[in-house]
């Protein structure tokens, strides 16, 4: 049998050429990140270079036409909306995955799965439209103005729910059937088996699905613009209207000139850095859960 | 919590999810279906989109999508092959992997900012189908690469060794054995990319623009479906019905693509069971 | 100190990049590459309020002049001014009068529009004074009871920074945007109407024509009079309604060729039905 080492050796001239060409293309793809960062930095350079970037965190409010550029409330809002969405979507999505893998049979199972597939493909504008015309008035009836952290988090959670449910279901179906049969033989009830055996074994897959959805939630623009209220302020309750970093760019980009435009590119840069941090966190968590699972 | 309550709550939650989604979808269908007809699909928009149809917008959507795929597909598959088969997981490859993970999470609006600054202004392509397509290509590339890469990695090693044992070159093994074997993953990545690209609004407002005329070349500015829907709901008075009609068509378009991919996947799995 | 990153990438490499990208795509889509289209091109950029109207006018003009292509890009008035000034566009769209600092451009009025205060149709308040409106928007009055309405909390709906509707509103009531304490900030007109119609305590300001249209077809909003003057398209046309604005196309320098012809066309009677269809008033 061939060893792994001899396999990884390149066989011929053709292989070397192909390998070089492919590696160049790959570096090109990764260079895209540098290019994006480069442009975000160069477009916001006038504000960063003059040391004014500190004002993103220190200014009194966001009134770009009056020269005030505080972004902290929007960073907090983006994080709050994302956290809210994940907190709602995780238990519900997990329940859907459990239903799909352990309870549903036959037609309902097939129908439920295609419904989730369908939802994963619904454009965000449609969710936004529904949120604005149906959900927001409902919340407004409880406490005005309706457009709020809560509305944003609910609509976002519906958007990421299919992803959470489908990836979790895939992870659960990957759990070794023998392990589950063993748990049954030990006299575990269905509930104990799912909670104590199936979910822990599928943890890594579930986590990566959640992280994928987190990135989508924090990057979602139009839905948040339509239902979250867009007021630049620190959210002090679930019913407070807020503006996320993404919707700030969408709201003002078409109008912005000079320093105002630069500040919007700076918020794009900030978003990218936050995502970078998340990606790093993801790989760290993944590594840790792998170590944990081995113990 | 007893077993019975647990099962009961699982059923309840699933039911609520179904109800919520039926609510959203029926909202669109009920408000949109009366407008949708063959005429709606093949005629030009009139009166700022309130009347007429969406023919040029549908065509523009497909062109932007096509350009994005023409660029992203070969580049993406090439990168996936290199990462999975040739890179030997060296430091360079690890860094590229991290960069791709970050890129996959970068919000679409940031791609819009980048596309506007780079393609429209810096390269002087202006608001055009080309700028929009290139921006979308950048946006879908990372997710597409990662999906394909994991598909290629997942191919059983025996297949590789078998190919080598038969005296095939590495590149030939990749081309003749691994790519066909990784087809489901490639299709899945494709579907994901198409879904994301077709529904994109934020990145395209700043790159492909607002013009709703039938595009005559790829340097023309063109409005895509998602931008059209957004404009009709937020900017055009009395545009709601046309917006729901367009949204319905957008959903159907995505369902058709989903179904296509699903059937391709199924037929592939059936074949592989026999082999 | 202003450091430009762009200069670091030389002109030559930029050209090369553009060319190679274009070439790649052209080859991929050779069917689609009848790039050269004879005839003139005009580009209009600016106000999202004007954009749908300008788009319709452009379509009608194209119908009469098959060799001309007019591209309309939405944005904001400030963008319209800037693009026309630096030559990024041939014509800018601006949904307000020109400021003193903008007198280097020539305005061409194509329509008039009024801005009306709207509230939910269940609101019992029938009129507000200027001072009351200012107090509501600055957060001094927080409940409709304080201005003679029901005991409902007020939801202040404001426009996002940079929109000329906002600028006009601020100018009219002599406010600064930082003084306003909004509960909802909106982008375009329709978002305002949807927000107010979904919230019994809301107050907002939008284009009068669109508000009238929505009210007439049963949307749950109503227009409040301003200074005792009924907010209506008729009031805007007669000039009696105080809070109104011109919708302008702006150009830089001498008018000539297609630009001049297009401006003449959009100021003629040939487009008055389009203006009415977009709920504006012909000048």
Coordinates of N, CA, C and O in Angstrom, one line a residue, chain A residues 1-2 4 7-12 14-15 18-19 22-23 25-30 32-33 35-36 39-40 43 92 95-96 98-99 103 112 115-119 121-127 129-130 132-134 138 158 161-162 189-192 194-195 215 218-219 221-222 225-226 246 249-250 253-254 261 264-265 268 271-272 275-276 279, chain B residues 1-3 6-7 10-11 13-14 17-18 20-21 23-25 27-28 31 75 78-79 81-83 85-86 88 92 96 98-103 105-111 113-114 116-118 121-122 138 141 145 157-158 160-161 164-165 169-173 178 199 201-202 205-206 226 229-230 233-234 243-244 247 250-251 254-255 258 262:
Chain A
X1 N 0.8 -1.2 0.0 CA 0.0 0.0 0.0 C 0.9 1.3 0.0 O 1.9 1.3 0.7
X2 N 0.4 2.3 -0.8 CA 1.2 3.5 -0.8 C 1.0 4.3 0.5 O 0.0 4.3 1.1
X4 N 1.1 7.7 2.8 CA 0.5 9.1 2.6 C 1.7 10.0 2.0 O 1.5 10.8 1.1
X7 N 2.3 9.7 -1.6 CA 1.2 10.2 -2.4 C 1.3 11.7 -2.5 O 1.1 12.3 -3.6
X8 N 1.8 12.4 -1.5 CA 1.8 13.8 -1.6 C 2.9 14.3 -2.4 O 3.0 15.5 -2.7
X9 N 3.8 13.4 -2.9 CA 4.9 13.8 -3.8 C 4.3 14.1 -5.2 O 3.4 13.4 -5.6
X10 N 4.7 15.2 -5.8 CA 4.2 15.5 -7.1 C 4.9 14.6 -8.2 O 6.1 14.4 -8.2
X11 N 4.1 14.0 -9.0 CA 4.6 12.9 -9.9 C 5.4 13.4 -11.1 O 6.4 12.9 -11.4
X12 N 4.9 14.5 -11.8 CA 5.5 14.8 -13.0 C 5.6 16.3 -13.2 O 5.1 17.1 -12.4
X14 N 3.9 18.0 -15.4 CA 2.5 18.5 -15.5 C 2.0 18.8 -14.1 O 1.4 19.9 -13.9
X15 N 2.2 17.9 -13.2 CA 1.7 18.2 -11.8 C 2.3 19.4 -11.2 O 1.6 20.2 -10.6
X18 N 0.6 22.5 -12.9 CA -0.7 22.6 -12.4 C -0.7 23.2 -11.0 O -1.5 24.1 -10.7
X19 N 0.1 22.6 -10.2 CA 0.2 23.0 -8.8 C 0.5 24.5 -8.7 O -0.1 25.3 -7.9
X22 N -2.4 26.7 -9.9 CA -3.5 26.7 -8.9 C -3.1 27.6 -7.7 O -3.9 28.3 -7.2
X23 N -1.9 27.5 -7.3 CA -1.5 28.2 -6.0 C -1.5 29.7 -6.3 O -2.0 30.5 -5.5
X25 N -3.6 31.2 -8.4 CA -5.0 31.6 -8.4 C -5.5 31.7 -6.9 O -6.3 32.6 -6.6
X26 N -5.1 30.7 -6.1 CA -5.5 30.8 -4.7 C -5.0 32.0 -4.0 O -5.8 32.6 -3.2
X27 N -3.8 32.4 -4.2 CA -3.3 33.6 -3.5 C -4.0 34.8 -4.0 O -4.3 35.7 -3.3
X28 N -4.4 34.7 -5.3 CA -5.2 35.8 -5.9 C -6.5 36.0 -5.1 O -6.9 37.1 -4.8
X29 N -7.2 34.9 -4.8 CA -8.4 34.9 -4.1 C -8.3 35.5 -2.7 O -9.0 36.3 -2.2
X30 N -7.2 35.0 -2.0 CA -6.9 35.6 -0.7 C -6.5 37.0 -0.7 O -6.8 37.8 0.2
X32 N -7.8 39.1 -2.3 CA -9.1 39.9 -2.3 C -9.3 40.6 -1.0 O -9.7 41.8 -0.9
X33 N -9.0 39.9 0.1 CA -9.2 40.4 1.4 C -8.3 41.7 1.6 O -8.8 42.7 2.1
X35 N -7.1 43.5 -0.8 CA -7.6 44.6 -1.6 C -8.8 45.3 -1.0 O -8.9 46.5 -1.0
X36 N -9.7 44.5 -0.4 CA -10.9 45.1 0.2 C -10.5 46.0 1.4 O -10.9 47.1 1.5
X39 N -8.9 49.2 0.2 CA -9.8 50.2 -0.3 C -10.6 50.8 0.8 O -10.8 52.1 0.9
X40 N -11.0 50.0 1.8 CA -11.7 50.6 3.0 C -10.8 51.6 3.7 O -11.2 52.6 4.1
X43 N -10.1 54.8 1.5 CA -11.3 55.7 1.4 C -11.5 56.4 2.8 O -12.2 57.4 2.8
X92 N -34.7 27.2 19.2 CA -35.8 26.8 18.3 C -35.2 26.0 17.1 O -35.8 25.0 16.7
X95 N -34.5 22.6 18.3 CA -35.7 21.8 18.4 C -36.2 21.3 17.1 O -36.6 20.1 16.9
X96 N -36.1 22.2 16.1 CA -36.5 21.7 14.7 C -35.6 20.6 14.2 O -36.1 19.6 13.6
X98 N -34.0 18.4 16.1 CA -34.4 17.2 16.8 C -35.6 16.6 16.3 O -35.7 15.4 16.1
X99 N -36.6 17.4 16.0 CA -37.8 16.9 15.4 C -37.5 16.2 14.1 O -38.0 15.1 13.9
X103 N -38.0 12.6 15.5 CA -39.4 12.4 15.7 C -40.2 12.2 14.3 O -41.0 11.4 14.2
X112 N -41.3 19.1 6.0 CA -40.6 20.0 7.0 C -39.2 20.4 6.4 O -38.9 21.6 6.4
X115 N -39.6 22.8 3.5 CA -40.0 24.1 4.0 C -38.7 24.9 4.5 O -38.5 26.0 4.1
X116 N -37.9 24.2 5.3 CA -36.7 24.9 5.8 C -35.8 25.2 4.6 O -35.2 26.3 4.6
X117 N -35.7 24.3 3.6 CA -34.8 24.7 2.4 C -35.4 25.9 1.7 O -34.6 26.7 1.3
X118 N -36.7 25.9 1.6 CA -37.3 27.0 0.9 C -37.0 28.3 1.6 O -36.7 29.4 1.0
X119 N -37.1 28.3 3.0 CA -36.9 29.5 3.8 C -35.5 30.0 3.7 O -35.2 31.2 3.7
X121 N -33.8 30.1 1.2 CA -33.7 30.8 -0.1 C -34.5 32.0 -0.2 O -34.5 32.7 -1.2
X122 N -35.3 32.4 0.8 CA -36.1 33.6 0.7 C -35.3 34.8 0.8 O -34.5 35.0 1.8
X123 N -35.4 35.8 -0.1 CA -34.6 37.0 -0.1 C -34.9 37.8 1.2 O -36.0 37.9 1.6
X124 N -33.9 38.5 1.7 CA -34.1 39.2 2.9 C -35.1 40.4 2.8 O -35.7 40.7 3.8
X125 N -35.2 40.9 1.6 CA -36.1 42.0 1.4 C -37.6 41.6 1.8 O -38.3 42.3 2.4
X126 N -37.9 40.3 1.5 CA -39.2 39.8 1.8 C -39.4 39.7 3.3 O -40.5 40.1 3.8
X127 N -38.4 39.2 4.0 CA -38.5 39.2 5.5 C -38.7 40.6 6.0 O -39.5 40.8 6.9
X129 N -40.0 43.2 4.5 CA -41.3 43.7 4.2 C -42.4 43.1 5.2 O -43.2 43.8 5.7
X130 N -42.2 41.8 5.5 CA -43.2 41.2 6.4 C -43.0 41.8 7.8 O -44.0 42.1 8.5
X132 N -41.9 44.7 8.6 CA -42.4 46.1 8.7 C -43.9 46.2 8.7 O -44.5 47.0 9.5
X133 N -44.6 45.4 7.9 CA -46.0 45.6 7.8 C -46.8 44.7 8.7 O -48.0 45.0 9.0
X134 N -46.2 43.6 9.2 CA -47.0 42.7 10.1 C -46.5 42.7 11.6 O -47.2 42.8 12.5
X138 N -47.6 44.9 15.6 CA -47.9 44.0 16.7 C -47.1 44.5 17.9 O -47.6 44.6 19.0
X158 N -35.6 34.6 12.5 CA -36.3 33.8 11.5 C -35.4 33.6 10.2 O -35.5 32.5 9.6
X161 N -32.8 31.0 11.2 CA -33.3 29.7 11.7 C -33.1 28.5 10.8 O -32.6 27.5 11.2
X162 N -33.4 28.7 9.5 CA -33.2 27.5 8.6 C -31.8 27.0 8.6 O -31.5 25.8 8.6
X189 N -34.1 7.1 28.2 CA -35.3 7.5 27.5 C -34.9 8.3 26.3 O -33.7 8.7 26.2
X190 N -35.8 8.5 25.4 CA -35.6 9.3 24.2 C -35.0 10.6 24.5 O -34.0 11.0 24.0
X191 N -35.6 11.3 25.6 CA -35.1 12.6 25.9 C -33.7 12.6 26.4 O -32.9 13.4 26.0
X192 N -33.4 11.7 27.3 CA -32.0 11.6 27.9 C -31.0 11.3 26.8 O -29.9 11.9 26.7
X194 N -31.2 12.0 23.6 CA -31.0 13.2 22.8 C -30.1 14.2 23.5 O -29.1 14.7 23.0
X195 N -30.5 14.5 24.7 CA -29.8 15.6 25.5 C -28.4 15.2 25.9 O -27.5 16.0 25.8
X215 N -22.5 35.3 11.5 CA -21.9 36.2 10.5 C -23.0 36.7 9.6 O -23.0 37.9 9.3
X218 N -25.0 39.5 11.6 CA -24.3 40.8 11.9 C -24.1 41.5 10.6 O -24.1 42.7 10.5
X219 N -24.1 40.8 9.4 CA -24.0 41.5 8.1 C -25.2 41.9 7.5 O -25.2 42.6 6.5
X221 N -28.4 43.8 6.2 CA -28.5 45.2 6.1 C -29.9 45.7 6.0 O -30.5 46.4 6.8
X222 N -30.6 45.2 4.9 CA -31.9 45.8 4.6 C -33.0 45.5 5.6 O -33.8 46.4 5.9
X225 N -32.5 47.7 8.6 CA -32.9 49.0 8.2 C -34.4 49.2 8.2 O -34.9 50.2 8.6
X226 N -35.2 48.2 7.8 CA -36.6 48.3 7.7 C -37.3 48.1 9.1 O -38.3 48.8 9.3
X246 N -24.4 48.3 9.7 CA -24.7 48.0 8.3 C -25.8 48.9 7.8 O -25.6 49.5 6.7
X249 N -24.6 52.4 6.9 CA -24.0 52.6 5.6 C -25.1 52.7 4.5 O -25.0 53.5 3.6
X250 N -26.1 51.8 4.5 CA -27.1 51.7 3.5 C -27.9 53.0 3.5 O -28.3 53.5 2.5
X253 N -25.0 56.2 2.6 CA -24.0 56.1 1.6 C -24.3 57.0 0.4 O -23.4 57.7 -0.2
X254 N -25.6 56.9 -0.1 CA -25.9 57.6 -1.3 C -25.9 59.1 -1.1 O -25.9 59.8 -2.1
X261 N -18.5 60.5 4.0 CA -18.3 59.3 3.2 C -17.2 58.5 3.8 O -17.3 57.3 4.0
X264 N -18.2 56.5 6.7 CA -19.0 55.3 6.4 C -18.0 54.2 5.9 O -18.3 53.0 6.3
X265 N -17.0 54.5 5.2 CA -16.0 53.5 4.8 C -15.3 53.0 6.1 O -15.0 51.8 6.2
X268 N -17.4 50.4 7.6 CA -17.2 49.2 6.9 C -16.0 48.5 7.3 O -16.0 47.2 7.5
X271 N -16.6 46.9 10.7 CA -17.4 45.6 10.5 C -16.5 44.5 10.1 O -16.7 43.4 10.7
X272 N -15.6 44.7 9.2 CA -14.8 43.7 8.7 C -13.9 43.2 9.9 O -13.7 42.0 10.0
X275 N -15.9 41.0 12.1 CA -16.0 39.6 11.5 C -14.7 38.8 11.7 O -14.8 37.6 11.9
X276 N -13.6 39.5 11.5 CA -12.3 38.9 11.6 C -12.2 38.3 13.0 O -11.8 37.1 13.2
X279 N -14.3 35.2 13.3 CA -13.7 34.0 12.6 C -12.6 33.4 13.5 O -12.4 32.2 13.6
Chain B
X1 N -38.2 17.7 34.0 CA -39.0 17.6 32.8 C -39.2 16.2 32.3 O -38.2 15.5 32.1
X2 N -40.4 15.8 32.2 CA -40.6 14.4 31.8 C -40.4 14.2 30.3 O -40.3 15.2 29.5
X3 N -40.2 13.0 29.9 CA -40.0 12.7 28.5 C -41.2 13.2 27.6 O -41.0 13.7 26.5
X6 N -41.1 16.9 27.1 CA -40.0 17.2 26.1 C -40.5 17.0 24.7 O -40.3 17.9 23.8
X7 N -41.0 15.8 24.4 CA -41.5 15.5 23.1 C -42.6 16.5 22.7 O -42.6 17.0 21.5
X10 N -41.1 19.8 21.7 CA -40.4 19.7 20.4 C -41.4 19.8 19.2 O -41.3 20.6 18.3
X11 N -42.6 19.1 19.4 CA -43.6 19.1 18.4 C -44.2 20.6 18.3 O -44.4 21.1 17.2
X13 N -42.8 23.5 19.1 CA -41.9 24.5 18.5 C -41.9 24.3 17.0 O -41.9 25.3 16.3
X14 N -41.8 23.0 16.6 CA -41.8 22.8 15.1 C -43.0 23.3 14.5 O -43.0 24.0 13.4
X17 N -42.9 27.1 14.2 CA -42.0 27.5 13.1 C -42.7 27.4 11.8 O -42.7 28.3 11.0
X18 N -43.4 26.2 11.6 CA -44.1 26.1 10.4 C -45.1 27.2 10.2 O -45.3 27.8 9.1
X20 N -45.2 30.2 11.5 CA -44.6 31.5 11.2 C -44.2 31.6 9.7 O -44.4 32.6 9.1
X21 N -43.6 30.5 9.2 CA -43.2 30.6 7.8 C -44.3 30.6 6.9 O -44.3 31.2 5.8
X23 N -47.1 31.9 7.5 CA -47.6 33.3 7.6 C -46.8 34.2 6.6 O -47.4 34.9 5.8
X24 N -45.5 34.1 6.7 CA -44.6 35.0 5.8 C -44.9 34.7 4.3 O -45.1 35.6 3.5
X25 N -44.9 33.4 4.0 CA -45.0 33.0 2.6 C -46.4 33.4 2.0 O -46.5 33.9 1.0
X27 N -48.3 35.6 3.1 CA -48.4 37.1 3.0 C -47.9 37.5 1.6 O -48.6 38.3 0.9
X28 N -46.8 37.0 1.1 CA -46.3 37.3 -0.2 C -47.2 36.8 -1.3 O -47.6 37.5 -2.3
X31 N -50.7 38.6 -1.6 CA -50.7 39.9 -2.1 C -50.1 40.0 -3.5 O -50.2 41.0 -4.2
X75 N -12.4 30.1 -10.9 CA -11.5 30.5 -9.9 C -11.7 29.8 -8.6 O -10.7 29.4 -7.9
X78 N -10.6 26.1 -8.8 CA -9.2 26.0 -8.9 C -8.6 26.2 -7.5 O -7.7 25.4 -7.0
X79 N -9.1 27.2 -6.7 CA -8.6 27.4 -5.4 C -8.9 26.2 -4.5 O -8.1 25.8 -3.7
X81 N -9.3 23.1 -5.3 CA -8.4 22.0 -5.6 C -7.1 22.2 -5.0 O -6.5 21.3 -4.3
X82 N -6.5 23.4 -5.1 CA -5.2 23.7 -4.6 C -5.2 23.5 -3.1 O -4.3 22.8 -2.5
X83 N -6.2 24.1 -2.4 CA -6.2 24.0 -0.9 C -6.4 22.5 -0.5 O -5.7 22.1 0.5
X85 N -5.8 19.6 -2.3 CA -5.0 18.5 -2.9 C -3.5 18.9 -3.0 O -2.7 18.0 -2.9
X86 N -3.2 20.1 -3.3 CA -1.8 20.5 -3.6 C -1.1 21.2 -2.6 O 0.1 21.2 -2.5
X88 N -0.7 20.8 0.6 CA -0.1 20.1 1.7 C -0.3 20.8 3.0 O 0.6 20.8 3.9
X92 N 1.1 29.0 4.0 CA 0.4 29.8 3.1 C -1.0 29.4 2.9 O -1.9 30.2 3.0
X96 N -4.4 31.5 3.7 CA -5.5 31.7 2.7 C -6.8 31.2 3.3 O -7.8 31.9 3.1
X98 N -7.8 31.1 6.4 CA -8.3 32.1 7.4 C -8.9 33.3 6.6 O -10.0 33.8 6.9
X99 N -8.1 33.8 5.6 CA -8.6 35.0 4.8 C -10.0 34.7 4.2 O -10.9 35.5 4.2
X100 N -10.1 33.4 3.7 CA -11.4 33.1 3.1 C -12.5 33.0 4.1 O -13.6 33.5 3.9
X101 N -12.2 32.5 5.3 CA -13.2 32.5 6.4 C -13.7 33.9 6.7 O -14.9 34.2 7.0
X102 N -12.7 34.9 6.8 CA -13.1 36.2 7.1 C -13.9 36.8 5.9 O -15.0 37.4 6.1
X103 N -13.5 36.6 4.7 CA -14.2 37.1 3.5 C -15.6 36.5 3.5 O -16.5 37.2 3.1
X105 N -17.5 36.0 5.9 CA -18.3 36.7 6.9 C -18.5 38.2 6.6 O -19.3 38.8 7.3
X106 N -17.7 38.7 5.7 CA -17.8 40.2 5.4 C -19.2 40.5 4.9 O -19.7 39.9 4.0
X107 N -19.9 41.5 5.6 CA -21.2 41.8 5.2 C -21.3 42.3 3.7 O -20.4 42.9 3.2
X108 N -22.4 42.0 3.1 CA -22.6 42.3 1.7 C -22.5 43.8 1.4 O -22.0 44.2 0.4
X109 N -22.9 44.6 2.4 CA -22.8 46.0 2.2 C -21.4 46.5 2.0 O -21.1 47.4 1.3
X110 N -20.5 45.8 2.7 CA -19.0 46.1 2.6 C -18.5 45.8 1.2 O -17.8 46.5 0.6
X111 N -19.0 44.7 0.7 CA -18.7 44.3 -0.7 C -19.2 45.4 -1.6 O -18.6 45.8 -2.6
X113 N -19.6 48.7 -0.8 CA -18.6 49.8 -0.7 C -17.4 49.6 -1.5 O -16.9 50.4 -2.2
X114 N -16.8 48.3 -1.4 CA -15.6 48.0 -2.1 C -15.8 48.0 -3.6 O -15.1 48.6 -4.3
X116 N -18.1 49.6 -5.3 CA -18.3 51.0 -5.7 C -16.9 51.7 -5.9 O -16.6 52.4 -6.9
X117 N -16.1 51.5 -4.9 CA -14.8 52.2 -4.9 C -13.8 51.6 -5.9 O -13.1 52.4 -6.6
X118 N -13.8 50.3 -6.0 CA -12.8 49.7 -6.9 C -13.3 49.5 -8.4 O -12.7 50.1 -9.3
X121 N -15.4 53.2 -9.6 CA -14.7 54.5 -9.7 C -13.2 54.2 -10.1 O -12.8 54.8 -11.1
X122 N -12.5 53.3 -9.4 CA -11.1 53.2 -9.6 C -10.8 52.6 -11.0 O -10.0 53.1 -11.8
X138 N -16.9 38.4 -6.2 CA -16.1 38.5 -5.0 C -16.8 38.0 -3.8 O -16.3 37.4 -2.9
X141 N -17.5 34.0 -3.9 CA -16.3 33.2 -4.0 C -15.9 32.5 -2.7 O -15.7 31.3 -2.8
X145 N -15.7 28.4 -2.4 CA -14.4 27.7 -2.3 C -14.5 26.8 -1.1 O -14.1 25.6 -1.2
X157 N -9.9 8.4 0.6 CA -8.6 8.4 0.1 C -8.2 7.2 -0.8 O -7.3 7.3 -1.6
X158 N -9.0 6.1 -0.6 CA -8.7 4.9 -1.5 C -8.8 5.3 -2.9 O -8.1 4.7 -3.8
X160 N -8.1 8.1 -4.3 CA -6.8 8.8 -4.8 C -5.7 7.7 -5.0 O -5.1 7.7 -6.0
X161 N -5.5 6.9 -4.0 CA -4.5 5.9 -4.0 C -4.7 4.9 -5.2 O -3.7 4.6 -5.9
X164 N -3.5 6.7 -8.3 CA -2.0 6.7 -8.4 C -1.4 5.4 -8.7 O -0.5 5.2 -9.5
X165 N -2.0 4.3 -8.1 CA -1.6 3.0 -8.3 C -1.7 2.6 -9.8 O -0.9 1.8 -10.3
X169 N -1.4 10.6 -13.2 CA -0.7 11.7 -12.6 C -1.7 12.4 -11.6 O -2.9 12.2 -11.7
X170 N -1.1 13.1 -10.7 CA -1.9 13.8 -9.7 C -3.0 14.6 -10.3 O -4.2 14.6 -9.9
X171 N -2.6 15.5 -11.3 CA -3.6 16.4 -11.9 C -4.7 15.6 -12.6 O -5.9 16.0 -12.6
X172 N -4.3 14.4 -13.1 CA -5.3 13.6 -13.8 C -6.3 13.0 -12.8 O -7.5 12.9 -13.0
X173 N -5.7 12.6 -11.7 CA -6.5 12.0 -10.6 C -7.6 13.0 -10.2 O -8.8 12.7 -10.0
X178 N -11.5 12.9 -8.5 CA -11.9 13.7 -7.4 C -13.0 14.7 -7.7 O -14.0 14.8 -7.0
X199 N -30.5 37.1 -4.5 CA -31.3 37.9 -3.5 C -30.6 39.1 -3.0 O -31.1 39.9 -2.2
X201 N -29.3 42.8 -2.4 CA -29.7 44.1 -2.6 C -28.6 45.1 -2.4 O -28.3 45.9 -3.2
X202 N -28.1 45.0 -1.1 CA -27.2 46.1 -0.6 C -26.0 46.3 -1.5 O -25.6 47.4 -1.9
X205 N -27.0 48.0 -5.2 CA -27.5 49.4 -5.4 C -26.3 50.3 -5.7 O -26.4 51.2 -6.6
X206 N -25.1 50.0 -5.1 CA -24.0 50.9 -5.3 C -23.1 50.5 -6.5 O -22.1 51.1 -6.8
X226 N -33.9 42.2 -6.7 CA -34.0 42.6 -5.3 C -34.0 44.1 -5.1 O -34.7 44.6 -4.3
X229 N -37.5 45.4 -6.0 CA -38.4 45.2 -4.9 C -38.2 46.2 -3.8 O -39.2 46.8 -3.3
X230 N -37.0 46.4 -3.5 CA -36.6 47.4 -2.4 C -37.1 48.8 -2.8 O -37.8 49.5 -2.0
X233 N -41.0 49.1 -2.6 CA -41.6 49.1 -1.2 C -41.2 50.4 -0.5 O -42.0 50.9 0.3
X234 N -40.0 50.9 -0.7 CA -39.5 52.0 0.2 C -39.6 53.3 -0.5 O -39.6 54.3 0.2
X243 N -44.4 45.1 -6.0 CA -43.3 44.6 -5.2 C -43.6 43.1 -4.7 O -42.7 42.3 -4.8
X244 N -44.8 42.9 -4.3 CA -45.1 41.5 -3.9 C -45.1 40.6 -5.1 O -44.6 39.4 -4.9
X247 N -41.5 39.9 -5.7 CA -41.0 39.0 -4.7 C -41.4 37.6 -4.9 O -40.6 36.7 -4.7
X250 N -39.2 36.2 -7.6 CA -37.9 35.9 -7.1 C -37.9 34.6 -6.3 O -37.0 33.8 -6.4
X251 N -38.9 34.4 -5.4 CA -38.9 33.2 -4.6 C -39.1 32.0 -5.5 O -38.4 31.0 -5.3
X254 N -35.9 31.1 -7.1 CA -34.9 30.4 -6.2 C -35.4 28.9 -5.9 O -34.6 28.0 -5.9
X255 N -36.7 28.7 -5.8 CA -37.2 27.4 -5.7 C -36.8 26.5 -6.8 O -36.4 25.3 -6.7
X258 N -33.3 25.6 -6.5 CA -33.2 24.6 -5.4 C -33.5 23.2 -5.9 O -32.8 22.3 -5.6
X262 N -31.4 19.8 -6.1 CA -31.8 18.7 -5.3 C -31.9 17.4 -6.1 O -31.4 16.4 -5.8

